[in-house]
Structure formats: C-alpha cells, structure tokens
Amino acid sequence: MELNSIPRLAPGCRLHPTESVLLIPEGTLNLTGPTREILRMLDGKRNVTDVVTDLLQQFEGADAVEVQRDVLGLLDRLQQRGVVRT
Amino acid sequence: MTSSNAISPLSTPLSLIAEVTHRCPLHCLYCSNPLEMQRAETELSTEDWRRVFHQAAQMGVLHLHLTGGEPLARRDLPELIRAGRDAGLYVNMITSGVGMTEERLATLVESGLEHLQLSFQDLEETSANHIAGTRAHAIKLALVPVLKRFHLAFTINLVVHRMNLDRLAEFIALAEDLHPDRLEIAHVQYYGWALKNRSLLMPTQEQVERSIPIVEAAKERLKGKIHVEAVFPDYFGSFPKACVGGWGRQMMLIDPAGQALPCHSAAIIPGMTFDNVRDHDLAWIWQSSSAFQRFRGDDWMSPTCLSCPRKERDFGGCRCQAFLMTGDPNAIDPVCSLSPHHDLLKDLRISDPEVLPIWRD
Ligand code: SF4
Ligand code: SF4
C-alpha cells in the first residue's frame, strides 16, 4: 500500500449499514475505532493521501505522521486479509 | 454437579442456511418425474422465504446462505436473492454451477448476490467411470472465467479426503490458476457416513499432518491474493472442536419444506422434532423449539463436561458424532480424551494408507 494507491473494498465486502461491522463472504469483521469511517471513504477515487487528509480534518489536532502510518498499516492488514484491494 | 461457569442459554443467530430445494439437475436423468414434482410441491414458496428472511434479519442474522440441492433449480432464485437483500442480509450462494449461464448469473448479481461458492470434489480430470462427476467438473471449469466478469466474491471449495489429500499441493496450485478470491479446503464430513465409508474416506493421521505445512505455506504465499481457509478434522486431536459455534447458538438451517434445524445432520439424532416456519415465527423457533433447546446451555451435559472449563469453547463437541459413535447423543464427544469412548477414535486412526474398497465389507 502506497500513499498514491487507490484502495477499495474487495468484491463481496461491504459495510453493515448501521453497525461497525464489515460483511465479508461467509463472515464478518468487527471494526474498531475509526476503521469504519476509513473504509467508508474508499470510493475507488480517493487515494491513501486523500483519506489521511480527510481524517486529519475530522480529528483535529491528530498527528499527521501517526495518522498516515496507522492508515497505511490498517489498509495493509486488510489487504492481506483479502478484503481491500488496490 | 455445579457448573464451573454457566453457558449463556440464548444468543443471537448469525447465519441462516436456506436449503431452498433438494432438487438437483445432476440427478434429473435418473429421477422419476412424479417424485420430482412431489418434492418440488412441498417446497416453501417465494413468499414463505421472503417472510423467513425478514424475520431472520429482525433477529440479528447477518448472513444468508442459499444452498440446496442446487439452488439454480428454483426458478425464483433471483427473487429469493432480492428478498434476502431487501431484508438486509448478506447473500451467499453455494452452487454446483450446473445450469448456470452468463445470463442467469447476470440476473443473480443484479438481484444482489454477493458471494458465490463453487465446490470441487477433485481438480483433476476424473476417471472415465465417474462420468457424471467429470461432466460437472468441465462445467465448473468453464464457469470460472464467466464468474470473473462479475462483481461478486468467488470462493473455490476443495473437498479433501483420504484419496486426494496427498495431492493437496497440486490441487491448491490448480485452484490458484482459477484466481478465486477465497479458497476453502474442507474435509469431507463424516457425520452421515457409516463407519465403512469413513474408513475409506477418512485420511490417515500422517496424511493430515503432512497436509498442514502445505496449507500454511499456501496461506503465506497467497496472502493478499487469495484468502485461504482450511478446516482440519478433529479426529486426531485430544479435544473436540466446537459444534458450529455451539448447538442453537449461531446458526439455523431451514430445509426446503420449512423445517428448522439447529444442525445439518440433526435429524439422525433420535427423538428430534423440528418446527416449521409455516407454523411459527423464526424467533419463536429459535427461542422455544425443542430441537434448538435440546443441547443448548449445559443442562444436558455429562458431569465431566459440566465441570470442565473447556465447555465454553467446545460446548461439549459434536452431538451427531457423539451419537453415531456411542449411541448416546448426550455423551461426551469421543474426540475428547476425557471421554470413556475415546478409544473408538484410536481405532479409526488407521496409519496404514491402504485404501479398503467399499465392497469388501
Ligand atoms: S452437532 Fe456436530 S454435525 Fe451438528 S452442527 Fe454441531 S458439529 Fe456439526
Ligand atoms: S470434557 Fe467436555 S467440555 Fe471438556 S474438553 Fe471434553 S468435551 Fe469439551
């Protein structure tokens, strides 16, 4: 996952309309913290930098370097799990 | 005997397995038509299923698994998928692929199908004496590139057993070439099988042990490309696995005629009666149906399980296995080393890889 990657949810993966849960084939992933918010931003247009910028606006005072590292880490993990693609 | 820690009696089901039909196009040629018609006649209507899906979603169910028979045998399959989605469920479908065309698939995806699972009994040209299997196999292979054109998750399910487990690496490589999103490696389930079939199909301990690093290596290698999930049989362990999340704890199965079952093979256990979604609300069945209540919680457990801290993890193991092997559905699952019948399992741990022909018995 790079800053200019455009991540999106893999086919057959979607956010539960109300709960902090990602519905995936044969199962669910419970989403913690701002994960749901981050996944909601993956519209196939925004790249990782755009997502980070949006988050920094929402969470005023958050450390940009930290947010960037966390977002990249999270998306990497979800990509390894097969639920996010670039 | 006091329990060390009571198991919560009622939880929310997560999955609804909808066996929408027992009809299967593969057997059409051999089935007499009247029988077919009769069977089809007992099937729940579109409207029944719509109601069931709605009730399931209300109860908190997230996943709907459309299965059969062959779900494609139902002409209202697109409506069933749409009904599942309208109710708010995630819609999975398990198919043999026989009867699928690009047009039909397009309709199913348009109706809201999200995940399709295709099972392969083998990934090799099967021998000529398995003609029916070979035909289905070719159909499945031809279907894969069509599937890839649609936006839906696609799982290949490899069914492994004694006769093919040694070729697992080869299987995985072939499945990989088909580029599924997920690859499931599932052992044949023996609950419905007689012991003689079990000795034919059940892999040896050595085979299972050899297969574990192969699966682990595939998981690592395919990370980010194909999600690999493998379920190993518990025969060789000292403790049983949890019955699919515990009896009456996570899933409900509705058969084509509307009977609600807590487990796909629950009917083998004597004295079971199943309530029907035609007569009852799904929530009532979940809470009060005797079949769901039967092995819920820990009241039914043997003193050994009752005082064992693992009961919250394995719920005393598989009821069907316990019944099949000991004749007592309340018995400790014989897979458990604390079971007085654990030796029965040792007898099944055949280390000689010679395969016994089924007719030799
Ligand atoms: S009782 Fe046994 S066969 Fe039935 S669902 Fe549980 S583990 Fe499976
Ligand atoms: S005694 Fe019962 S609860 Fe304990 S591990 Fe064995 S089967 Fe599970």
PDB file of N, CA and C in Angstrom, chain B residues 181-269:
ATOM      1  N   ASP B 181     -11.312 -15.486  -5.118  1.00  0.00           N
ATOM      2  CA  ASP B 181     -10.998 -14.551  -4.035  1.00  0.00           C
ATOM      3  C   ASP B 181     -10.668 -15.326  -2.775  1.00  0.00           C
ATOM      4  N   ARG B 182     -11.325 -16.467  -2.653  1.00  0.00           N
ATOM      5  CA  ARG B 182     -11.126 -17.294  -1.465  1.00  0.00           C
ATOM      6  C   ARG B 182     -10.964 -18.744  -1.879  1.00  0.00           C
ATOM      7  N   LEU B 183     -10.224 -19.458  -1.065  1.00  0.00           N
ATOM      8  CA  LEU B 183     -10.051 -20.884  -1.292  1.00  0.00           C
ATOM      9  C   LEU B 183     -10.323 -21.576   0.037  1.00  0.00           C
ATOM     10  N   GLU B 184     -11.303 -22.446   0.019  1.00  0.00           N
ATOM     11  CA  GLU B 184     -11.612 -23.185   1.248  1.00  0.00           C
ATOM     12  C   GLU B 184     -11.192 -24.621   1.052  1.00  0.00           C
ATOM     13  N   ILE B 185     -10.480 -25.144   2.024  1.00  0.00           N
ATOM     14  CA  ILE B 185     -10.099 -26.550   1.972  1.00  0.00           C
ATOM     15  C   ILE B 185     -10.885 -27.243   3.072  1.00  0.00           C
ATOM     16  N   ALA B 186     -11.818 -28.073   2.658  1.00  0.00           N
ATOM     17  CA  ALA B 186     -12.733 -28.658   3.634  1.00  0.00           C
ATOM     18  C   ALA B 186     -12.630 -30.165   3.585  1.00  0.00           C
ATOM     19  N   HIS B 187     -12.523 -30.756   4.740  1.00  0.00           N
ATOM     20  CA  HIS B 187     -12.535 -32.213   4.798  1.00  0.00           C
ATOM     21  C   HIS B 187     -13.964 -32.713   4.670  1.00  0.00           C
ATOM     22  N   VAL B 188     -14.110 -33.860   4.065  1.00  0.00           N
ATOM     23  CA  VAL B 188     -15.421 -34.482   3.984  1.00  0.00           C
ATOM     24  C   VAL B 188     -15.950 -34.598   5.408  1.00  0.00           C
ATOM     25  N   GLN B 189     -17.215 -34.338   5.572  1.00  0.00           N
ATOM     26  CA  GLN B 189     -17.798 -34.512   6.898  1.00  0.00           C
ATOM     27  C   GLN B 189     -18.390 -35.899   6.976  1.00  0.00           C
ATOM     28  N   TYR B 190     -18.105 -36.550   8.083  1.00  0.00           N
ATOM     29  CA  TYR B 190     -18.449 -37.967   8.151  1.00  0.00           C
ATOM     30  C   TYR B 190     -19.707 -38.254   8.940  1.00  0.00           C
ATOM     31  N   TYR B 191     -20.377 -37.210   9.384  1.00  0.00           N
ATOM     32  CA  TYR B 191     -21.495 -37.432  10.296  1.00  0.00           C
ATOM     33  C   TYR B 191     -22.549 -38.359   9.706  1.00  0.00           C
ATOM     34  N   GLY B 192     -22.787 -38.208   8.435  1.00  0.00           N
ATOM     35  CA  GLY B 192     -23.838 -39.007   7.833  1.00  0.00           C
ATOM     36  C   GLY B 192     -23.345 -40.369   7.355  1.00  0.00           C
ATOM     37  N   TRP B 193     -22.066 -40.614   7.502  1.00  0.00           N
ATOM     38  CA  TRP B 193     -21.487 -41.806   6.901  1.00  0.00           C
ATOM     39  C   TRP B 193     -21.416 -42.980   7.858  1.00  0.00           C
ATOM     40  N   ALA B 194     -21.544 -44.148   7.278  1.00  0.00           N
ATOM     41  CA  ALA B 194     -21.333 -45.356   8.070  1.00  0.00           C
ATOM     42  C   ALA B 194     -19.832 -45.526   8.275  1.00  0.00           C
ATOM     43  N   LEU B 195     -19.479 -46.311   9.250  1.00  0.00           N
ATOM     44  CA  LEU B 195     -18.065 -46.483   9.556  1.00  0.00           C
ATOM     45  C   LEU B 195     -17.252 -47.010   8.381  1.00  0.00           C
ATOM     46  N   LYS B 196     -17.870 -47.873   7.575  1.00  0.00           N
ATOM     47  CA  LYS B 196     -17.086 -48.443   6.467  1.00  0.00           C
ATOM     48  C   LYS B 196     -16.698 -47.364   5.451  1.00  0.00           C
ATOM     49  N   ASN B 197     -17.601 -46.407   5.233  1.00  0.00           N
ATOM     50  CA  ASN B 197     -17.257 -45.316   4.331  1.00  0.00           C
ATOM     51  C   ASN B 197     -16.206 -44.413   4.958  1.00  0.00           C
ATOM     52  N   ARG B 198     -16.345 -44.294   6.281  1.00  0.00           N
ATOM     53  CA  ARG B 198     -15.404 -43.453   6.977  1.00  0.00           C
ATOM     54  C   ARG B 198     -13.983 -43.990   6.814  1.00  0.00           C
ATOM     55  N   SER B 199     -13.855 -45.327   6.907  1.00  0.00           N
ATOM     56  CA  SER B 199     -12.503 -45.862   6.808  1.00  0.00           C
ATOM     57  C   SER B 199     -11.972 -45.740   5.382  1.00  0.00           C
ATOM     58  N   LEU B 200     -12.869 -45.594   4.456  1.00  0.00           N
ATOM     59  CA  LEU B 200     -12.430 -45.414   3.066  1.00  0.00           C
ATOM     60  C   LEU B 200     -11.990 -43.973   2.812  1.00  0.00           C
ATOM     61  N   LEU B 201     -12.733 -43.041   3.376  1.00  0.00           N
ATOM     62  CA  LEU B 201     -12.508 -41.636   3.056  1.00  0.00           C
ATOM     63  C   LEU B 201     -11.710 -40.869   4.097  1.00  0.00           C
ATOM     64  N   MET B 202     -11.733 -41.369   5.329  1.00  0.00           N
ATOM     65  CA  MET B 202     -11.060 -40.605   6.361  1.00  0.00           C
ATOM     66  C   MET B 202      -9.556 -40.670   6.168  1.00  0.00           C
ATOM     67  N   PRO B 203      -8.905 -39.512   6.103  1.00  0.00           N
ATOM     68  CA  PRO B 203      -7.460 -39.535   5.894  1.00  0.00           C
ATOM     69  C   PRO B 203      -6.747 -40.118   7.105  1.00  0.00           C
ATOM     70  N   THR B 204      -5.549 -40.578   6.875  1.00  0.00           N
ATOM     71  CA  THR B 204      -4.755 -41.067   7.997  1.00  0.00           C
ATOM     72  C   THR B 204      -4.169 -39.872   8.725  1.00  0.00           C
ATOM     73  N   GLN B 205      -3.774 -40.119   9.942  1.00  0.00           N
ATOM     74  CA  GLN B 205      -3.160 -39.076  10.752  1.00  0.00           C
ATOM     75  C   GLN B 205      -1.930 -38.496  10.040  1.00  0.00           C
ATOM     76  N   GLU B 206      -1.136 -39.390   9.438  1.00  0.00           N
ATOM     77  CA  GLU B 206       0.078 -38.952   8.731  1.00  0.00           C
ATOM     78  C   GLU B 206      -0.289 -38.019   7.576  1.00  0.00           C
ATOM     79  N   GLN B 207      -1.336 -38.402   6.847  1.00  0.00           N
ATOM     80  CA  GLN B 207      -1.763 -37.562   5.726  1.00  0.00           C
ATOM     81  C   GLN B 207      -2.123 -36.167   6.210  1.00  0.00           C
ATOM     82  N   VAL B 208      -2.916 -36.116   7.287  1.00  0.00           N
ATOM     83  CA  VAL B 208      -3.343 -34.817   7.804  1.00  0.00           C
ATOM     84  C   VAL B 208      -2.131 -34.021   8.259  1.00  0.00           C
ATOM     85  N   GLU B 209      -1.213 -34.688   8.923  1.00  0.00           N
ATOM     86  CA  GLU B 209      -0.020 -33.987   9.399  1.00  0.00           C
ATOM     87  C   GLU B 209       0.818 -33.460   8.247  1.00  0.00           C
ATOM     88  N   ARG B 210       0.924 -34.247   7.188  1.00  0.00           N
ATOM     89  CA  ARG B 210       1.676 -33.784   6.019  1.00  0.00           C
ATOM     90  C   ARG B 210       0.989 -32.595   5.355  1.00  0.00           C
ATOM     91  N   SER B 211      -0.345 -32.563   5.433  1.00  0.00           N
ATOM     92  CA  SER B 211      -1.070 -31.517   4.712  1.00  0.00           C
ATOM     93  C   SER B 211      -0.992 -30.159   5.411  1.00  0.00           C
ATOM     94  N   ILE B 212      -0.760 -30.166   6.722  1.00  0.00           N
ATOM     95  CA  ILE B 212      -0.794 -28.906   7.468  1.00  0.00           C
ATOM     96  C   ILE B 212       0.257 -27.895   6.977  1.00  0.00           C
ATOM     97  N   PRO B 213       1.547 -28.299   6.857  1.00  0.00           N
ATOM     98  CA  PRO B 213       2.513 -27.314   6.345  1.00  0.00           C
ATOM     99  C   PRO B 213       2.214 -26.862   4.915  1.00  0.00           C
ATOM    100  N   ILE B 214       1.593 -27.728   4.114  1.00  0.00           N
ATOM    101  CA  ILE B 214       1.246 -27.352   2.739  1.00  0.00           C
ATOM    102  C   ILE B 214       0.230 -26.213   2.764  1.00  0.00           C
ATOM    103  N   VAL B 215      -0.757 -26.347   3.650  1.00  0.00           N
ATOM    104  CA  VAL B 215      -1.782 -25.308   3.772  1.00  0.00           C
ATOM    105  C   VAL B 215      -1.167 -24.022   4.325  1.00  0.00           C
ATOM    106  N   GLU B 216      -0.310 -24.178   5.335  1.00  0.00           N
ATOM    107  CA  GLU B 216       0.317 -22.998   5.931  1.00  0.00           C
ATOM    108  C   GLU B 216       1.145 -22.247   4.893  1.00  0.00           C
ATOM    109  N   ALA B 217       1.901 -22.996   4.083  1.00  0.00           N
ATOM    110  CA  ALA B 217       2.738 -22.367   3.054  1.00  0.00           C
ATOM    111  C   ALA B 217       1.864 -21.650   2.033  1.00  0.00           C
ATOM    112  N   ALA B 218       0.744 -22.262   1.654  1.00  0.00           N
ATOM    113  CA  ALA B 218      -0.154 -21.649   0.672  1.00  0.00           C
ATOM    114  C   ALA B 218      -0.746 -20.360   1.237  1.00  0.00           C
ATOM    115  N   LYS B 219      -1.126 -20.394   2.510  1.00  0.00           N
ATOM    116  CA  LYS B 219      -1.689 -19.199   3.148  1.00  0.00           C
ATOM    117  C   LYS B 219      -0.714 -18.045   3.049  1.00  0.00           C
ATOM    118  N   GLU B 220       0.544 -18.351   3.352  1.00  0.00           N
ATOM    119  CA  GLU B 220       1.580 -17.331   3.363  1.00  0.00           C
ATOM    120  C   GLU B 220       1.834 -16.798   1.945  1.00  0.00           C
ATOM    121  N   ARG B 221       1.975 -17.725   1.023  1.00  0.00           N
ATOM    122  CA  ARG B 221       2.305 -17.375  -0.358  1.00  0.00           C
ATOM    123  C   ARG B 221       1.174 -16.596  -1.028  1.00  0.00           C
ATOM    124  N   LEU B 222      -0.060 -16.926  -0.696  1.00  0.00           N
ATOM    125  CA  LEU B 222      -1.197 -16.327  -1.403  1.00  0.00           C
ATOM    126  C   LEU B 222      -1.765 -15.106  -0.679  1.00  0.00           C
ATOM    127  N   LYS B 223      -1.167 -14.741   0.436  1.00  0.00           N
ATOM    128  CA  LYS B 223      -1.623 -13.601   1.221  1.00  0.00           C
ATOM    129  C   LYS B 223      -1.837 -12.378   0.342  1.00  0.00           C
ATOM    130  N   GLY B 224      -3.004 -11.757   0.485  1.00  0.00           N
ATOM    131  CA  GLY B 224      -3.284 -10.564  -0.303  1.00  0.00           C
ATOM    132  C   GLY B 224      -3.816 -10.891  -1.688  1.00  0.00           C
ATOM    133  N   LYS B 225      -3.710 -12.162  -2.082  1.00  0.00           N
ATOM    134  CA  LYS B 225      -4.242 -12.552  -3.397  1.00  0.00           C
ATOM    135  C   LYS B 225      -5.459 -13.457  -3.237  1.00  0.00           C
ATOM    136  N   ILE B 226      -5.244 -14.553  -2.532  1.00  0.00           N
ATOM    137  CA  ILE B 226      -6.352 -15.482  -2.294  1.00  0.00           C
ATOM    138  C   ILE B 226      -6.389 -15.757  -0.793  1.00  0.00           C
ATOM    139  N   HIS B 227      -7.549 -15.582  -0.207  1.00  0.00           N
ATOM    140  CA  HIS B 227      -7.673 -15.863   1.222  1.00  0.00           C
ATOM    141  C   HIS B 227      -7.927 -17.353   1.405  1.00  0.00           C
ATOM    142  N   VAL B 228      -7.008 -18.015   2.091  1.00  0.00           N
ATOM    143  CA  VAL B 228      -7.113 -19.468   2.242  1.00  0.00           C
ATOM    144  C   VAL B 228      -7.664 -19.812   3.624  1.00  0.00           C
ATOM    145  N   GLU B 229      -8.685 -20.638   3.639  1.00  0.00           N
ATOM    146  CA  GLU B 229      -9.213 -21.121   4.910  1.00  0.00           C
ATOM    147  C   GLU B 229      -9.263 -22.635   4.876  1.00  0.00           C
ATOM    148  N   ALA B 230      -8.798 -23.250   5.928  1.00  0.00           N
ATOM    149  CA  ALA B 230      -8.791 -24.701   5.952  1.00  0.00           C
ATOM    150  C   ALA B 230      -9.346 -25.194   7.274  1.00  0.00           C
ATOM    151  N   VAL B 231     -10.163 -26.211   7.182  1.00  0.00           N
ATOM    152  CA  VAL B 231     -10.709 -26.823   8.387  1.00  0.00           C
ATOM    153  C   VAL B 231     -10.196 -28.255   8.447  1.00  0.00           C
ATOM    154  N   PHE B 232      -9.512 -28.555   9.510  1.00  0.00           N
ATOM    155  CA  PHE B 232      -8.989 -29.912   9.656  1.00  0.00           C
ATOM    156  C   PHE B 232      -9.928 -30.745  10.511  1.00  0.00           C
ATOM    157  N   PRO B 233      -9.976 -32.040  10.247  1.00  0.00           N
ATOM    158  CA  PRO B 233     -10.852 -32.864  11.068  1.00  0.00           C
ATOM    159  C   PRO B 233     -10.309 -32.931  12.489  1.00  0.00           C
ATOM    160  N   ASP B 234     -11.199 -33.123  13.443  1.00  0.00           N
ATOM    161  CA  ASP B 234     -10.738 -33.127  14.834  1.00  0.00           C
ATOM    162  C   ASP B 234     -10.444 -34.544  15.343  1.00  0.00           C
ATOM    163  N   TYR B 235     -10.526 -35.520  14.457  1.00  0.00           N
ATOM    164  CA  TYR B 235     -10.343 -36.910  14.891  1.00  0.00           C
ATOM    165  C   TYR B 235      -9.018 -37.159  15.580  1.00  0.00           C
ATOM    166  N   PHE B 236      -8.008 -36.362  15.193  1.00  0.00           N
ATOM    167  CA  PHE B 236      -6.674 -36.679  15.683  1.00  0.00           C
ATOM    168  C   PHE B 236      -6.292 -35.854  16.895  1.00  0.00           C
ATOM    169  N   GLY B 237      -7.199 -35.015  17.325  1.00  0.00           N
ATOM    170  CA  GLY B 237      -6.891 -34.180  18.470  1.00  0.00           C
ATOM    171  C   GLY B 237      -7.266 -34.862  19.773  1.00  0.00           C
ATOM    172  N   SER B 238      -7.016 -34.150  20.860  1.00  0.00           N
ATOM    173  CA  SER B 238      -7.398 -34.671  22.174  1.00  0.00           C
ATOM    174  C   SER B 238      -8.652 -33.993  22.679  1.00  0.00           C
ATOM    175  N   PHE B 239      -9.028 -32.907  22.013  1.00  0.00           N
ATOM    176  CA  PHE B 239     -10.241 -32.197  22.399  1.00  0.00           C
ATOM    177  C   PHE B 239     -11.090 -31.934  21.165  1.00  0.00           C
ATOM    178  N   PRO B 240     -12.395 -31.971  21.328  1.00  0.00           N
ATOM    179  CA  PRO B 240     -13.247 -31.732  20.157  1.00  0.00           C
ATOM    180  C   PRO B 240     -13.242 -30.262  19.756  1.00  0.00           C
ATOM    181  N   LYS B 241     -13.747 -30.030  18.556  1.00  0.00           N
ATOM    182  CA  LYS B 241     -13.965 -28.661  18.120  1.00  0.00           C
ATOM    183  C   LYS B 241     -15.366 -28.265  18.543  1.00  0.00           C
ATOM    184  N   ALA B 242     -15.581 -26.969  18.581  1.00  0.00           N
ATOM    185  CA  ALA B 242     -16.936 -26.520  18.889  1.00  0.00           C
ATOM    186  C   ALA B 242     -17.841 -26.945  17.747  1.00  0.00           C
ATOM    187  N   CYS B 243     -18.995 -27.422  18.093  1.00  0.00           N
ATOM    188  CA  CYS B 243     -20.047 -27.629  17.113  1.00  0.00           C
ATOM    189  C   CYS B 243     -20.323 -26.254  16.538  1.00  0.00           C
ATOM    190  N   VAL B 244     -20.419 -26.150  15.207  1.00  0.00           N
ATOM    191  CA  VAL B 244     -20.575 -24.836  14.555  1.00  0.00           C
ATOM    192  C   VAL B 244     -21.065 -23.707  15.488  1.00  0.00           C
ATOM    193  N   GLY B 245     -20.147 -23.240  16.305  1.00  0.00           N
ATOM    194  CA  GLY B 245     -20.478 -22.137  17.202  1.00  0.00           C
ATOM    195  C   GLY B 245     -21.341 -22.561  18.382  1.00  0.00           C
ATOM    196  N   GLY B 246     -21.593 -23.842  18.527  1.00  0.00           N
ATOM    197  CA  GLY B 246     -22.438 -24.328  19.621  1.00  0.00           C
ATOM    198  C   GLY B 246     -23.852 -24.578  19.135  1.00  0.00           C
ATOM    199  N   TRP B 247     -24.437 -25.618  19.684  1.00  0.00           N
ATOM    200  CA  TRP B 247     -25.801 -26.015  19.288  1.00  0.00           C
ATOM    201  C   TRP B 247     -26.788 -24.883  19.572  1.00  0.00           C
ATOM    202  N   GLY B 248     -27.514 -24.478  18.543  1.00  0.00           N
ATOM    203  CA  GLY B 248     -28.516 -23.432  18.751  1.00  0.00           C
ATOM    204  C   GLY B 248     -27.920 -22.122  19.232  1.00  0.00           C
ATOM    205  N   ARG B 249     -26.692 -21.844  18.839  1.00  0.00           N
ATOM    206  CA  ARG B 249     -26.062 -20.604  19.277  1.00  0.00           C
ATOM    207  C   ARG B 249     -25.790 -19.618  18.150  1.00  0.00           C
ATOM    208  N   GLN B 250     -25.481 -20.125  16.955  1.00  0.00           N
ATOM    209  CA  GLN B 250     -25.106 -19.195  15.886  1.00  0.00           C
ATOM    210  C   GLN B 250     -25.846 -19.388  14.587  1.00  0.00           C
ATOM    211  N   MET B 251     -26.319 -20.593  14.347  1.00  0.00           N
ATOM    212  CA  MET B 251     -26.941 -20.778  13.041  1.00  0.00           C
ATOM    213  C   MET B 251     -28.232 -21.578  13.078  1.00  0.00           C
ATOM    214  N   MET B 252     -29.007 -21.330  12.052  1.00  0.00           N
ATOM    215  CA  MET B 252     -30.275 -22.016  11.856  1.00  0.00           C
ATOM    216  C   MET B 252     -30.288 -22.513  10.430  1.00  0.00           C
ATOM    217  N   LEU B 253     -30.779 -23.729  10.258  1.00  0.00           N
ATOM    218  CA  LEU B 253     -30.912 -24.241   8.896  1.00  0.00           C
ATOM    219  C   LEU B 253     -32.389 -24.482   8.625  1.00  0.00           C
ATOM    220  N   ILE B 254     -32.863 -23.992   7.495  1.00  0.00           N
ATOM    221  CA  ILE B 254     -34.250 -24.231   7.106  1.00  0.00           C
ATOM    222  C   ILE B 254     -34.228 -25.148   5.888  1.00  0.00           C
ATOM    223  N   ASP B 255     -34.909 -26.269   5.987  1.00  0.00           N
ATOM    224  CA  ASP B 255     -34.892 -27.208   4.857  1.00  0.00           C
ATOM    225  C   ASP B 255     -35.958 -26.809   3.837  1.00  0.00           C
ATOM    226  N   PRO B 256     -35.966 -27.452   2.661  1.00  0.00           N
ATOM    227  CA  PRO B 256     -36.867 -26.986   1.590  1.00  0.00           C
ATOM    228  C   PRO B 256     -38.333 -26.938   1.998  1.00  0.00           C
ATOM    229  N   ALA B 257     -38.732 -27.841   2.906  1.00  0.00           N
ATOM    230  CA  ALA B 257     -40.136 -27.881   3.307  1.00  0.00           C
ATOM    231  C   ALA B 257     -40.421 -26.972   4.503  1.00  0.00           C
ATOM    232  N   GLY B 258     -39.404 -26.275   4.984  1.00  0.00           N
ATOM    233  CA  GLY B 258     -39.641 -25.285   6.034  1.00  0.00           C
ATOM    234  C   GLY B 258     -39.306 -25.726   7.445  1.00  0.00           C
ATOM    235  N   GLN B 259     -38.765 -26.942   7.598  1.00  0.00           N
ATOM    236  CA  GLN B 259     -38.377 -27.378   8.942  1.00  0.00           C
ATOM    237  C   GLN B 259     -37.118 -26.639   9.361  1.00  0.00           C
ATOM    238  N   ALA B 260     -37.073 -26.237  10.641  1.00  0.00           N
ATOM    239  CA  ALA B 260     -35.913 -25.507  11.145  1.00  0.00           C
ATOM    240  C   ALA B 260     -35.027 -26.445  11.956  1.00  0.00           C
ATOM    241  N   LEU B 261     -33.760 -26.563  11.540  1.00  0.00           N
ATOM    242  CA  LEU B 261     -32.814 -27.470  12.181  1.00  0.00           C
ATOM    243  C   LEU B 261     -31.637 -26.693  12.784  1.00  0.00           C
ATOM    244  N   PRO B 262     -31.173 -27.134  13.951  1.00  0.00           N
ATOM    245  CA  PRO B 262     -30.011 -26.475  14.552  1.00  0.00           C
ATOM    246  C   PRO B 262     -28.695 -26.951  13.940  1.00  0.00           C
ATOM    247  N   CYS B 263     -28.740 -28.042  13.206  1.00  0.00           N
ATOM    248  CA  CYS B 263     -27.530 -28.642  12.652  1.00  0.00           C
ATOM    249  C   CYS B 263     -27.939 -29.432  11.424  1.00  0.00           C
ATOM    250  N   HIS B 264     -27.078 -29.421  10.398  1.00  0.00           N
ATOM    251  CA  HIS B 264     -27.447 -30.050   9.128  1.00  0.00           C
ATOM    252  C   HIS B 264     -27.736 -31.533   9.250  1.00  0.00           C
ATOM    253  N   SER B 265     -27.168 -32.181  10.257  1.00  0.00           N
ATOM    254  CA  SER B 265     -27.446 -33.616  10.360  1.00  0.00           C
ATOM    255  C   SER B 265     -28.246 -33.950  11.613  1.00  0.00           C
ATOM    256  N   ALA B 266     -28.871 -32.946  12.215  1.00  0.00           N
ATOM    257  CA  ALA B 266     -29.600 -33.146  13.475  1.00  0.00           C
ATOM    258  C   ALA B 266     -30.650 -34.247  13.390  1.00  0.00           C
ATOM    259  N   ALA B 267     -31.169 -34.500  12.182  1.00  0.00           N
ATOM    260  CA  ALA B 267     -32.248 -35.483  12.052  1.00  0.00           C
ATOM    261  C   ALA B 267     -31.798 -36.902  12.386  1.00  0.00           C
ATOM    262  N   ILE B 268     -30.493 -37.152  12.397  1.00  0.00           N
ATOM    263  CA  ILE B 268     -30.031 -38.508  12.728  1.00  0.00           C
ATOM    264  C   ILE B 268     -30.192 -38.804  14.212  1.00  0.00           C
ATOM    265  N   ILE B 269     -30.314 -37.762  15.017  1.00  0.00           N
ATOM    266  CA  ILE B 269     -30.441 -37.961  16.464  1.00  0.00           C
ATOM    267  C   ILE B 269     -31.874 -38.343  16.797  1.00  0.00           C
TER     268      ILE B 269
END
